[in-house]
CSV table of C-alpha atoms and ligand atoms in Angstrom, one decimal:
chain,number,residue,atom,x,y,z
A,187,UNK,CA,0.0,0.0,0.0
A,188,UNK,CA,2.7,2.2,1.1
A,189,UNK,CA,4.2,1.6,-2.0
A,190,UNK,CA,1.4,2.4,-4.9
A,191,UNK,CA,0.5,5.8,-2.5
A,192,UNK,CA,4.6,6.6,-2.9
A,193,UNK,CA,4.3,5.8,-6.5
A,194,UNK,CA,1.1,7.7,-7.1
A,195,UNK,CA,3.0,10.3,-5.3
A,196,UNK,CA,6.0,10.3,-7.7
A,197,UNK,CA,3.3,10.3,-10.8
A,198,UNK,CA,1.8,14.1,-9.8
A,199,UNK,CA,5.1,15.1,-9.0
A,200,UNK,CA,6.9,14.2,-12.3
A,201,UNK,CA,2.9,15.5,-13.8
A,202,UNK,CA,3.8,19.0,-12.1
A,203,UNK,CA,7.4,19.0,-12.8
A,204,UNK,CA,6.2,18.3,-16.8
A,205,UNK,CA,4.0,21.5,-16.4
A,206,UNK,CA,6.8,23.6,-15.6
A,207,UNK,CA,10.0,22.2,-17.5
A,208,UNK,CA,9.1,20.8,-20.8
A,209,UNK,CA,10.0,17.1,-21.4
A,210,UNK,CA,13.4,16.7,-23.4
A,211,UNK,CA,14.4,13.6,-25.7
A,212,UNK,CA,15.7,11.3,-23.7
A,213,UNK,CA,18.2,10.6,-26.3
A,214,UNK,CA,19.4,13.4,-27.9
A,215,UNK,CA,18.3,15.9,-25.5
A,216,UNK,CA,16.1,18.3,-28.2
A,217,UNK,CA,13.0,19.9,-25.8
A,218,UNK,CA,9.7,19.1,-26.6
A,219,UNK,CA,8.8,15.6,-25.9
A,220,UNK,CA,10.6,12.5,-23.3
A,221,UNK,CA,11.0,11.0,-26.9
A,222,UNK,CA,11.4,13.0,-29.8
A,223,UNK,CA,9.9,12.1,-33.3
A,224,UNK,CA,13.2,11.5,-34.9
A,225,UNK,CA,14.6,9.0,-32.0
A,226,UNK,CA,10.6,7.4,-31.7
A,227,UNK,CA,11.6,6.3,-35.7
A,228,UNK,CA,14.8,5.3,-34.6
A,229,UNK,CA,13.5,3.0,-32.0
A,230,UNK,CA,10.5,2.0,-34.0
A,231,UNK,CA,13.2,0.5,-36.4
A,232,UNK,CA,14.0,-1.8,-33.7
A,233,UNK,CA,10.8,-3.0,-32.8
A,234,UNK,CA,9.2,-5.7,-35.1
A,235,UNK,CA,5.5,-5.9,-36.7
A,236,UNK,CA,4.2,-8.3,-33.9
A,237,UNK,CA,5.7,-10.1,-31.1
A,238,UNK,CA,8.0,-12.9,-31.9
A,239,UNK,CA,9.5,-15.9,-30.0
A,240,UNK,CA,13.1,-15.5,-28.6
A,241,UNK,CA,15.3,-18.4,-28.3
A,242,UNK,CA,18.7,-17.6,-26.6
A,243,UNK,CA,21.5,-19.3,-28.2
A,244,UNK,CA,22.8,-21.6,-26.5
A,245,UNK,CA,19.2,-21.7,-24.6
A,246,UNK,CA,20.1,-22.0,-20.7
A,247,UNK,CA,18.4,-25.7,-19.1
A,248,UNK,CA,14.9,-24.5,-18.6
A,249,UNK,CA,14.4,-21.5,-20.3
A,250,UNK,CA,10.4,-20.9,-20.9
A,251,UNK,CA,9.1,-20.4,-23.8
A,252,UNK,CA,9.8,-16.1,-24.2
A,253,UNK,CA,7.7,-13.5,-26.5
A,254,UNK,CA,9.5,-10.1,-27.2
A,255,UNK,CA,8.8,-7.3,-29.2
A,256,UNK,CA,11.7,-5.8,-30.3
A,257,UNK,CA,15.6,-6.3,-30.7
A,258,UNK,CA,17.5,-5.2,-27.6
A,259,UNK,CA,19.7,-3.2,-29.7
A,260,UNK,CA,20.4,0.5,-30.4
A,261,UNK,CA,17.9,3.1,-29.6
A,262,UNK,CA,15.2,0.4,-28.1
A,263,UNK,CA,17.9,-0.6,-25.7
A,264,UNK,CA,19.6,3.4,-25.2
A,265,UNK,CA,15.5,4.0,-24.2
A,266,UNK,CA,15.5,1.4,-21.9
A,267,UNK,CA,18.8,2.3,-20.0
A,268,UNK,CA,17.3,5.8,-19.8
A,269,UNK,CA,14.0,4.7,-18.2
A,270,UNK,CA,15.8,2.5,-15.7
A,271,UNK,CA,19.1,3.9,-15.2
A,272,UNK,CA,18.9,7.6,-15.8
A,273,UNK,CA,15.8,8.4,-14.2
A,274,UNK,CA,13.6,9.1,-17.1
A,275,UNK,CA,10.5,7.3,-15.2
A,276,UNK,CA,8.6,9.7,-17.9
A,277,UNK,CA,9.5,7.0,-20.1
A,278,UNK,CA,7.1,4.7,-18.8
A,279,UNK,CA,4.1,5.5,-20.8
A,280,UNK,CA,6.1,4.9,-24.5
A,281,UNK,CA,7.5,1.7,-22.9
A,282,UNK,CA,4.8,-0.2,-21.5
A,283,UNK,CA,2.9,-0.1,-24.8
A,284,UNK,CA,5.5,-2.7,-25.9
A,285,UNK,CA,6.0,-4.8,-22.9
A,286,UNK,CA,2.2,-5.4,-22.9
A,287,UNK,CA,2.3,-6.5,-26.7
A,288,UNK,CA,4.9,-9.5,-26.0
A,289,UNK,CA,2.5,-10.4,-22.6
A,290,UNK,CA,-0.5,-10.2,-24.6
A,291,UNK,CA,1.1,-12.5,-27.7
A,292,UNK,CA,2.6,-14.9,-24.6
A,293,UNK,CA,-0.5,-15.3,-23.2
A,294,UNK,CA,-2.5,-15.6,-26.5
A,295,UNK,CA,-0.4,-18.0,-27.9
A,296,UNK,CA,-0.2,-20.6,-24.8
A,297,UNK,CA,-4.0,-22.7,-23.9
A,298,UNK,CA,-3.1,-23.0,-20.6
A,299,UNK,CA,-2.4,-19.3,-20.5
A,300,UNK,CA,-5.7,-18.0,-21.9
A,301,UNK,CA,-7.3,-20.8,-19.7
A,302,UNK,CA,-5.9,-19.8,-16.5
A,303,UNK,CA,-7.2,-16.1,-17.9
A,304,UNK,CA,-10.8,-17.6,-17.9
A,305,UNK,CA,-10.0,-19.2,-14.6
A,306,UNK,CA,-8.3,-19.2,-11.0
A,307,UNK,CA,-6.1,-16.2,-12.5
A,308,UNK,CA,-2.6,-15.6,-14.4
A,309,UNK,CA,0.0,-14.9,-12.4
A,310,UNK,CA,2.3,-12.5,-14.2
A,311,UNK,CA,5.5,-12.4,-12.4
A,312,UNK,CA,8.3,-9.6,-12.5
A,313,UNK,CA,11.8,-10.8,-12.2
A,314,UNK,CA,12.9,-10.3,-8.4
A,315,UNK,CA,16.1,-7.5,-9.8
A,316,UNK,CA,19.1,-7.5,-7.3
A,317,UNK,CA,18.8,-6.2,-3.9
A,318,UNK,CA,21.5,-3.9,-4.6
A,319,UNK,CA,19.8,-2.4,-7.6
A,320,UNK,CA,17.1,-1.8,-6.0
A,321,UNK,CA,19.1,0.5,-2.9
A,322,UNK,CA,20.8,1.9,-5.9
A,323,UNK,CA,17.6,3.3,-8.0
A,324,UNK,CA,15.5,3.7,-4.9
A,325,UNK,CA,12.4,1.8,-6.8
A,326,UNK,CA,11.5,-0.9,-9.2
A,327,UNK,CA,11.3,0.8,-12.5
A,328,UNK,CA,9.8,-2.5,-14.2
A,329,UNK,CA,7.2,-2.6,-11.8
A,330,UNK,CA,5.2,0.1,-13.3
A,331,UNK,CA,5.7,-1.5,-16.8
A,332,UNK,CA,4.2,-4.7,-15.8
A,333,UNK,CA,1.2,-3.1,-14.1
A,334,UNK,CA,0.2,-1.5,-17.3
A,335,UNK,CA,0.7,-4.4,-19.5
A,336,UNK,CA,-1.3,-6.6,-17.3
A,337,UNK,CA,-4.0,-4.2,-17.2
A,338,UNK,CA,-4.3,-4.5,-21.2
A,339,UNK,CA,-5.3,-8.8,-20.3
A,340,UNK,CA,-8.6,-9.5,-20.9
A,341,UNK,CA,-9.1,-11.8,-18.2
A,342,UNK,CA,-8.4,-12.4,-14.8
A,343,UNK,CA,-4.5,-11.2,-14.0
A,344,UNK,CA,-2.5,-9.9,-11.8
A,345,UNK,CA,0.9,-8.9,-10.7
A,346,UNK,CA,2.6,-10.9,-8.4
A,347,UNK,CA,5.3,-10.0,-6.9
A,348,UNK,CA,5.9,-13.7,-5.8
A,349,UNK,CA,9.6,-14.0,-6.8
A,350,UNK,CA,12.4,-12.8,-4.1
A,351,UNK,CA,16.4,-13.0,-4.3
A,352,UNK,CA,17.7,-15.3,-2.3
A,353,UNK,CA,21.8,-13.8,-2.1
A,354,UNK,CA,23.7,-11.3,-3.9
A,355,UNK,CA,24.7,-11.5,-7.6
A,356,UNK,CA,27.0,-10.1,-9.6
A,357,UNK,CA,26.2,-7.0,-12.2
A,358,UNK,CA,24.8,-9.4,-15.4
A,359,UNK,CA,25.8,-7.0,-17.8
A,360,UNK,CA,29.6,-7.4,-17.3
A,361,UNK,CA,29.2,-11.3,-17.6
A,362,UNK,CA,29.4,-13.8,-20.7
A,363,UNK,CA,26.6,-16.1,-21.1
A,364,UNK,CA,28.3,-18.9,-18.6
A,365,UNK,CA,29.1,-16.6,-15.9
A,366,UNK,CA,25.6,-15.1,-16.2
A,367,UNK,CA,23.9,-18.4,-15.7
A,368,UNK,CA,26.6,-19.4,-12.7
A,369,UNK,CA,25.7,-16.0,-11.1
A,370,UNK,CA,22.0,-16.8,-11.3
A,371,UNK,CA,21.9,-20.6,-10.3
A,372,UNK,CA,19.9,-20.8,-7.1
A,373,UNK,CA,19.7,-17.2,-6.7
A,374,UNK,CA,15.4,-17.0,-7.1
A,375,UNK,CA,13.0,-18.3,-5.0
A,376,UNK,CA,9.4,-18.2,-3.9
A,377,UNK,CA,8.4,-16.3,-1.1
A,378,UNK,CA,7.1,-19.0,1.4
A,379,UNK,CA,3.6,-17.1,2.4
A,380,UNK,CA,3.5,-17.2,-1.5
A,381,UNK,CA,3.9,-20.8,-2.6
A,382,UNK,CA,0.3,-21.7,-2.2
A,383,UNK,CA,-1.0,-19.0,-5.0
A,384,UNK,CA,1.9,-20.5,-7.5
A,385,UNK,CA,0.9,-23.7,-6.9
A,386,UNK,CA,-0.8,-25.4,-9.6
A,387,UNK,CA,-1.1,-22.0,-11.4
A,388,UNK,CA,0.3,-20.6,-14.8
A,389,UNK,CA,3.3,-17.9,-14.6
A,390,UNK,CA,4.4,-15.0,-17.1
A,391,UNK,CA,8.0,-14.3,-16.1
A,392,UNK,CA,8.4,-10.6,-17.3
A,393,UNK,CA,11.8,-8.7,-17.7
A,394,UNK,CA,12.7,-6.0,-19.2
A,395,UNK,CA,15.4,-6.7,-21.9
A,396,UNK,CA,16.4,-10.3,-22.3
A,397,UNK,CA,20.3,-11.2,-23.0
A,398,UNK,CA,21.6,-14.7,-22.4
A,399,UNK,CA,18.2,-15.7,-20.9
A,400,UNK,CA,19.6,-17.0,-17.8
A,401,UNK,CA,17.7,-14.5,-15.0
A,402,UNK,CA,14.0,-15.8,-17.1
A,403,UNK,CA,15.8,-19.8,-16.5
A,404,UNK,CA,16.3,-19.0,-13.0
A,405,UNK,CA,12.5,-17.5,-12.3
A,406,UNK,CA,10.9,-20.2,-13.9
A,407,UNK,CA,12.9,-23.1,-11.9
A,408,UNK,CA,11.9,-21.1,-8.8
A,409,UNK,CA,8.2,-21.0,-10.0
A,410,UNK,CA,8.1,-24.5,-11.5
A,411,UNK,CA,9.7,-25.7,-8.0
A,412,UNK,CA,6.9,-24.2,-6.2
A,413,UNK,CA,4.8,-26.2,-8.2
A,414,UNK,CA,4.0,-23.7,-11.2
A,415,UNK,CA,1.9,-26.0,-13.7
A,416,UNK,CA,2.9,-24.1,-16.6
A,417,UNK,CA,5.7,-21.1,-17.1
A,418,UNK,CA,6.1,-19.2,-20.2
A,419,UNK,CA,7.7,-15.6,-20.7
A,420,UNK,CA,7.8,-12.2,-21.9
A,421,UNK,CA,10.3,-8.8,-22.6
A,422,UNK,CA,10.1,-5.9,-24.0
A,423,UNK,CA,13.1,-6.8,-26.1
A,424,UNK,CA,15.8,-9.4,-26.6
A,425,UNK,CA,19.5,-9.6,-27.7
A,426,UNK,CA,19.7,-11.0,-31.3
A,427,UNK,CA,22.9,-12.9,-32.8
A,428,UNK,CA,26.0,-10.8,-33.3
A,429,UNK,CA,28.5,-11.5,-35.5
A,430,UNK,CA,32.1,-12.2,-33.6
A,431,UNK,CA,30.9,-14.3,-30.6
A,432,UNK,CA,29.1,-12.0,-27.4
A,433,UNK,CA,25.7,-13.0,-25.8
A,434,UNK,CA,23.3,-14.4,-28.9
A,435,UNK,CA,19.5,-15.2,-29.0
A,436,UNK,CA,18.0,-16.2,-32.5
A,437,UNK,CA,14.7,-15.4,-33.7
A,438,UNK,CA,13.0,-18.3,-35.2
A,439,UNK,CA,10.3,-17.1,-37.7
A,440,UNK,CA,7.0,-17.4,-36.3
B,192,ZN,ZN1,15.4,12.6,-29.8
């Protein structure tokens, strides 16, 4: 409770902050708008027609099946870091849009998804971040994201904040695919007071950008150990193949 009132709080703020200094691009800086029309084009290159599967190459053991809607690359990853990193919560509004597409192909794409939307409820489940990342930004900027895209279901769904991190790991985005899976092995679980609504239910693991896939592996053993019946994914973007070795995820044609 404390929480959504501190986070409504923050909403007016930034609303009356807007009213008095006009938004600026948050990537080239030009006034007018928190994304500017040139940089929306540039990101809109990187953003494909629908949702599409991403399989991360090599997948890591366990990986649930993952829906993304754009390639974790260039602008649509510079928008991202700005949202999360350099305090452009503004940016919220243009990035939900996009996280709720990949949730809403997930879910429409999976029978014991839509069923579960019919039924005893989806569980759409943010990845727990780091505890340190958390000190370090002072909120959960993909919190907000997932509340908006779950509020685009048709169904019963809801956010649960069910996933907790059990020790410290190390910064992901300094580590190759094998140290990113090492850092994350047993690092996720269930809270306990929790364990009851996984059981038997159906999960959306929801991050933000997915790389090496190995934080989405990790939430879905914890979930599937509490007895998830079914886990399947979804990001606003994902890493494709580079050329020259580096974290890879191919895109199978749909
Ligand atoms: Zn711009």
């Amino acid at each position: 409770m404390g929480e959504r009132s501190s986070a409504d709080a923050g909403t007016v703020l930034s609303d009356l902050v807007d009213l008095v200094i006009p938004a600026t691009c948050a990537l080239c800086h030009r006034p007018g708008a928190p994304l500017c029309r040139g940089c929306r084009e540039a990101v809109a290159r990187c953003l494909h027609a629908s949702a599409r599967p991403a399989v991360p190459s090599p997948p890591p053991p366990g990986i649930p099946s993952c829906w993304v809607t754009g390639e974790a690359s260039g602008a649509l990853r510079a928008v991202v870091t700005a949202y999360k990193d350099e305090g452009r919560r503004d940016l919220a509004k243009v990035l939900a849009p996009w996280l709720a597409q990949a949730l809403r192909t997930a879910v429409g794409a999976d029978a014991a998804a839509r069923e579960s939307l019919r039924g005893r409820g989806l569980l759409v489940v943010p990845v727990p971040g780091s505890p340190r990342a958390r000190r370090r930004r002072g909120d959960v900027p993909l919190r907000p994201l997932v509340s908006a895209a779950v509020a685009t279901l048709a169904g019963r769904a809801c956010v649960a904040d069910v996933l907790v991190a059990t020790r410290t790991t190390l910064d992901q985005s300094t580590l190759d695919a094998v140290e990113r899976a090492a850092n994350q092995a047993g690092a996720t679980t269930v809270r306990s007071r929790q364990r009851g609504a996984v059981e038997g239910g159906v999960c959306v693991v929801v991050d933000d950008l997915v790389t090496t896939g190995a934080t989405l592996a990790e939430a879905a053993r914890a979930l599937r150990e509490a007895g998830a019946r079914s886990v399947l994914a979804a990001a606003i973007g994902a890493t494709t193949r580079r050329s020259g070795g580096g974290p890879t995820l191919r895109h199978p044609r749909p």
